[in-house]
Coordinates of C-alpha atoms and ligand atoms in Angstrom, one line a residue:
X1 CA 10.4 -32.2 15.9
X2 CA 12.8 -30.2 13.6
X3 CA 11.4 -26.7 13.2
X4 CA 12.1 -25.2 9.8
X5 CA 9.5 -22.6 9.2
X6 CA 10.5 -20.2 6.5
X7 CA 10.6 -16.5 7.2
X8 CA 8.1 -14.2 5.5
X9 CA 9.0 -13.6 1.9
X10 CA 7.7 -10.4 0.5
X11 CA 8.8 -7.3 -1.5
X12 CA 7.0 -5.2 1.1
X13 CA 9.6 -4.2 3.6
X14 CA 7.9 -1.0 5.0
X15 CA 4.3 -0.3 6.1
X16 CA 2.1 -0.1 3.1
X17 CA 1.7 3.3 1.5
X18 CA -2.1 2.9 1.2
X19 CA -2.6 1.9 4.9
X20 CA -3.7 5.3 6.2
X21 CA -6.2 5.6 3.4
X22 CA -7.7 2.2 4.0
X23 CA -8.0 2.9 7.8
X24 CA -9.6 6.3 7.1
X25 CA -12.1 4.6 4.7
X26 CA -13.0 2.0 7.4
X27 CA -13.6 4.8 9.9
X28 CA -15.7 6.9 7.5
X29 CA -17.7 4.4 5.5
X30 CA -20.3 2.1 7.0
X31 CA -19.7 -1.5 6.1
X32 CA -22.8 -3.6 5.7
X33 CA -21.7 -7.1 4.7
X34 CA -24.5 -9.4 5.8
X35 CA -23.6 -11.8 8.7
X36 CA -23.3 -15.4 7.6
X37 CA -25.9 -17.7 9.2
X38 CA -23.3 -20.1 10.7
X39 CA -21.5 -17.3 12.4
X40 CA -24.8 -15.8 13.8
X41 CA -25.6 -19.3 15.3
X42 CA -22.1 -19.6 16.7
X43 CA -22.3 -16.2 18.2
X44 CA -25.7 -16.9 19.7
X45 CA -24.2 -19.9 21.4
X46 CA -21.2 -18.0 22.7
X47 CA -23.4 -15.2 23.9
X48 CA -25.6 -17.7 25.9
X49 CA -22.5 -19.2 27.4
X50 CA -21.0 -15.8 28.3
X51 CA -24.2 -14.6 29.9
X52 CA -24.6 -17.8 31.9
X53 CA -21.1 -17.4 33.4
X54 CA -21.2 -13.7 34.0
X55 CA -17.4 -13.3 34.1
X56 CA -15.2 -10.8 32.3
X57 CA -14.5 -11.9 28.8
X58 CA -11.1 -12.5 27.0
X59 CA -11.2 -13.0 23.2
X60 CA -8.6 -15.2 21.5
X61 CA -9.2 -14.2 17.9
X62 CA -7.9 -16.7 15.3
X63 CA -7.1 -19.3 18.0
X64 CA -6.2 -22.1 15.6
X65 CA -6.1 -25.4 17.6
X66 CA -7.0 -23.5 20.8
X67 CA -3.8 -24.0 22.7
X68 CA -3.7 -20.3 23.6
X69 CA -7.3 -20.4 24.6
X70 CA -6.5 -23.2 27.1
X71 CA -3.4 -21.4 28.4
X72 CA -5.2 -18.1 28.8
X73 CA -8.0 -19.8 30.7
X74 CA -5.5 -21.3 33.1
X75 CA -3.8 -18.0 33.5
X76 CA -7.1 -16.1 34.1
X77 CA -9.3 -18.5 36.0
X78 CA -11.9 -15.9 36.9
X79 CA -12.5 -14.9 33.3
X80 CA -14.4 -16.5 30.4
X81 CA -11.9 -17.1 27.5
X82 CA -13.5 -17.4 24.1
X83 CA -11.3 -18.8 21.2
X84 CA -12.7 -18.1 17.7
X85 CA -11.4 -19.6 14.5
X86 CA -13.0 -20.4 11.1
X87 CA -11.1 -23.6 10.6
X88 CA -13.2 -26.6 11.7
X89 CA -10.1 -28.8 11.1
X90 CA -7.9 -26.8 13.5
X91 CA -10.7 -26.5 16.2
X92 CA -11.4 -30.2 16.1
X93 CA -7.9 -31.3 17.1
X94 CA -8.1 -33.0 20.4
X95 CA -5.2 -31.8 22.6
X96 CA -6.4 -33.5 25.7
X97 CA -3.8 -36.2 25.7
X98 CA -1.0 -33.6 25.9
X99 CA -2.7 -30.9 27.8
X100 CA -5.5 -32.4 29.9
X101 CA -9.2 -31.7 29.9
X102 CA -10.4 -28.5 28.3
X103 CA -10.8 -25.8 31.0
X104 CA -14.4 -25.0 32.2
X105 CA -13.9 -21.3 31.8
X106 CA -12.9 -21.6 28.1
X107 CA -15.0 -22.0 24.9
X108 CA -14.0 -22.7 21.3
X109 CA -16.2 -21.3 18.6
X110 CA -16.1 -21.9 14.9
X111 CA -17.0 -18.6 13.3
X112 CA -15.8 -15.9 10.8
X113 CA -14.2 -13.1 12.9
X114 CA -15.3 -10.6 10.2
X115 CA -18.9 -11.2 11.4
X116 CA -18.2 -12.3 15.0
X117 CA -16.4 -9.0 16.0
X118 CA -19.3 -6.9 14.7
X119 CA -21.9 -9.1 16.5
X120 CA -20.0 -8.9 19.7
X121 CA -19.8 -5.1 19.5
X122 CA -23.5 -4.8 18.8
X123 CA -24.3 -7.1 21.8
X124 CA -22.3 -4.8 24.0
X125 CA -19.3 -7.1 24.7
X126 CA -16.4 -5.3 26.4
X127 CA -13.5 -7.8 26.5
X128 CA -11.0 -7.0 29.1
X129 CA -8.3 -8.6 27.0
X130 CA -8.2 -9.3 23.3
X131 CA -5.5 -11.5 21.7
X132 CA -4.6 -11.6 18.0
X133 CA -1.9 -14.2 18.0
X134 CA 0.0 -14.7 14.7
X135 CA -2.8 -13.6 12.3
X136 CA -2.4 -14.7 8.7
X137 CA 0.2 -12.2 7.3
X138 CA -1.0 -11.9 3.7
X139 CA 2.5 -10.6 2.9
X140 CA 2.1 -9.6 -0.7
X141 CA 1.6 -5.8 -1.1
X142 CA -1.6 -6.4 -3.0
X143 CA -3.0 -8.3 0.0
X144 CA -3.2 -5.3 2.4
X145 CA -6.9 -5.3 2.5
X146 CA -6.9 -8.9 3.9
X147 CA -4.7 -8.0 6.8
X148 CA -6.8 -6.9 9.8
X149 CA -5.4 -3.4 9.9
X150 CA -6.4 -2.9 6.2
X151 CA -9.7 -4.7 6.5
X152 CA -13.1 -2.9 6.8
X153 CA -13.7 -4.7 10.1
X154 CA -10.7 -3.0 11.8
X155 CA -12.8 -0.2 13.5
X156 CA -14.9 -3.0 15.2
X157 CA -11.7 -4.6 16.6
X158 CA -10.6 -1.2 18.0
X159 CA -14.1 -0.2 19.2
X160 CA -14.4 -3.4 21.4
X161 CA -11.6 -2.0 23.6
X162 CA -9.7 -3.8 26.3
X163 CA -6.0 -4.7 26.6
X164 CA -5.2 -5.7 23.1
X165 CA -2.2 -7.9 22.3
X166 CA -1.0 -8.8 18.8
X167 CA 1.9 -11.1 18.1
X168 CA 3.5 -11.6 14.7
X169 CA 6.7 -13.0 13.1
X170 CA 6.6 -10.2 10.5
X171 CA 7.7 -6.8 11.8
X172 CA 5.9 -4.9 9.1
X173 CA 2.5 -6.5 10.1
X174 CA 3.0 -5.3 13.7
X175 CA 4.2 -1.9 12.6
X176 CA 1.2 -1.4 10.3
X177 CA -1.1 -2.5 13.1
X178 CA 0.5 0.1 15.5
X179 CA 0.1 2.8 12.9
X180 CA -3.5 1.9 12.2
X181 CA -4.3 1.9 16.0
X182 CA -2.7 5.4 16.4
X183 CA -4.8 6.7 13.5
X184 CA -8.1 5.1 14.7
X185 CA -7.8 5.5 18.4
X186 CA -5.1 8.2 19.0
X187 CA -3.1 5.8 21.1
X188 CA 0.6 4.8 21.0
X189 CA 0.9 1.1 21.3
X190 CA 4.0 -0.6 22.7
X191 CA 5.8 -2.6 20.1
X192 CA 8.7 -4.8 21.1
X193 CA 10.8 -7.7 20.0
X194 CA 10.4 -10.6 22.4
X195 CA 11.3 -14.2 23.0
X196 CA 8.7 -16.5 24.6
X197 CA 10.9 -17.7 27.5
X198 CA 8.1 -18.6 29.8
X199 CA 6.7 -21.1 27.3
X200 CA 5.0 -20.9 24.0
X201 CA 1.5 -19.6 23.9
X202 CA 0.6 -21.1 20.5
X203 CA 1.9 -23.7 18.0
X204 CA 2.8 -21.0 15.5
X205 CA 4.8 -19.2 18.1
X206 CA 6.7 -22.4 18.8
X207 CA 7.3 -23.1 15.2
X208 CA 8.6 -19.6 14.5
X209 CA 10.7 -19.4 17.6
X210 CA 12.3 -22.8 17.1
X211 CA 13.1 -21.8 13.5
X212 CA 15.1 -18.9 14.9
X213 CA 12.7 -16.2 13.7
X214 CA 12.3 -12.9 15.5
X215 CA 8.9 -12.4 17.1
X216 CA 7.1 -9.1 17.7
X217 CA 4.5 -8.2 20.3
X218 CA 2.2 -5.2 20.3
X219 CA 0.2 -4.2 23.4
X220 CA -2.2 -1.4 23.9
X221 CA -5.0 -0.4 26.3
X222 CA -8.1 0.7 24.4
X223 CA -11.3 2.2 25.7
X224 CA -14.6 0.6 24.7
X225 CA -15.8 3.0 22.0
X226 CA -18.7 1.6 19.9
X227 CA -19.3 5.1 18.5
X228 CA -16.1 4.7 16.5
X229 CA -18.0 2.6 14.0
X230 CA -19.5 4.6 11.2
X231 CA -23.3 3.9 11.1
Ligands
LIG301 C1 -1.4 -18.4 11.3 S1 -2.8 -19.1 12.1 C2 -2.4 -18.8 13.8 C3 -3.2 -19.7 14.7 C4 -2.9 -19.6 16.2 N1 -3.3 -18.3 16.7 C5 -1.5 -19.8 16.5 O1 -0.7 -18.9 16.7 O2 -1.1 -21.0 16.5 C6 -4.1 -18.0 11.8 C7 -5.5 -18.5 12.2 O3 -6.4 -17.5 11.9 C8 -7.6 -18.1 11.4 N2 -8.4 -17.1 10.7 C9 -8.0 -16.4 9.6 N3 -9.0 -15.6 9.2 C10 -10.0 -15.9 10.0 C11 -11.4 -15.4 10.0 N4 -11.8 -14.5 9.1 N5 -12.2 -15.8 11.0 C12 -11.8 -16.7 11.9 N6 -10.5 -17.3 11.9 C13 -9.7 -16.8 10.9 C14 -7.1 -19.3 10.6 O4 -8.1 -20.3 10.4 C15 -5.9 -19.7 11.4 O5 -6.2 -20.8 12.3

């Protein structure tokens, strides 16, 4: 396969000037969007599965086809790894020919993260690790509010806590995420350029790396802090 993914094209070359205001608003203003029925059902199923297993949880948020969910489940066999994505098409791809049976300690869930994260927090989930691997960049300046760091759900992501890892091929996304974490949680994340030498964790990672793009990784240890959410 010839990899020719185009780099991010945007006029926004620095963190958005409205980011701090958006983050502050998320921390100050309760957000009451009703939870979609399909995500409530998907969450109930995941919650049942989680409780039945009784193992520490790892969240793979926006897992796409679930390759990272599989790989994390193999890397952390004594954890329950839950991959969440809203795309039925991506989740339904059968990778078993290339990668074998789906691991017992992993689950793929079709749900909207905007609702799933809040349900998980309300149910007392305390993920030990939380991955956001190559989230949609929404690179136009006008799309800040669609990026997770500019979205009203951002406080719920932070409040869940755990070892958070975000990867992106757009440095500005990772820089903005780091600034938003510092503002919301008073932490200083590690942000570094990296090359996935030990193997690709996701198909997007592979596509970007094989196209010669630079990759960014942010990591941060966050306390579980449900009180961060304005009520
Ligand atoms: C750029 S892809 C990356 C997929 C995968 N992590 C990878 O690296 O190959 C972003 C993924 O996030 C998912 N996504 C975006 N917004 C979402 C939301 N609100 N709820 C659930 N999934 C979402 C998309 O369906 C898509 O699969």
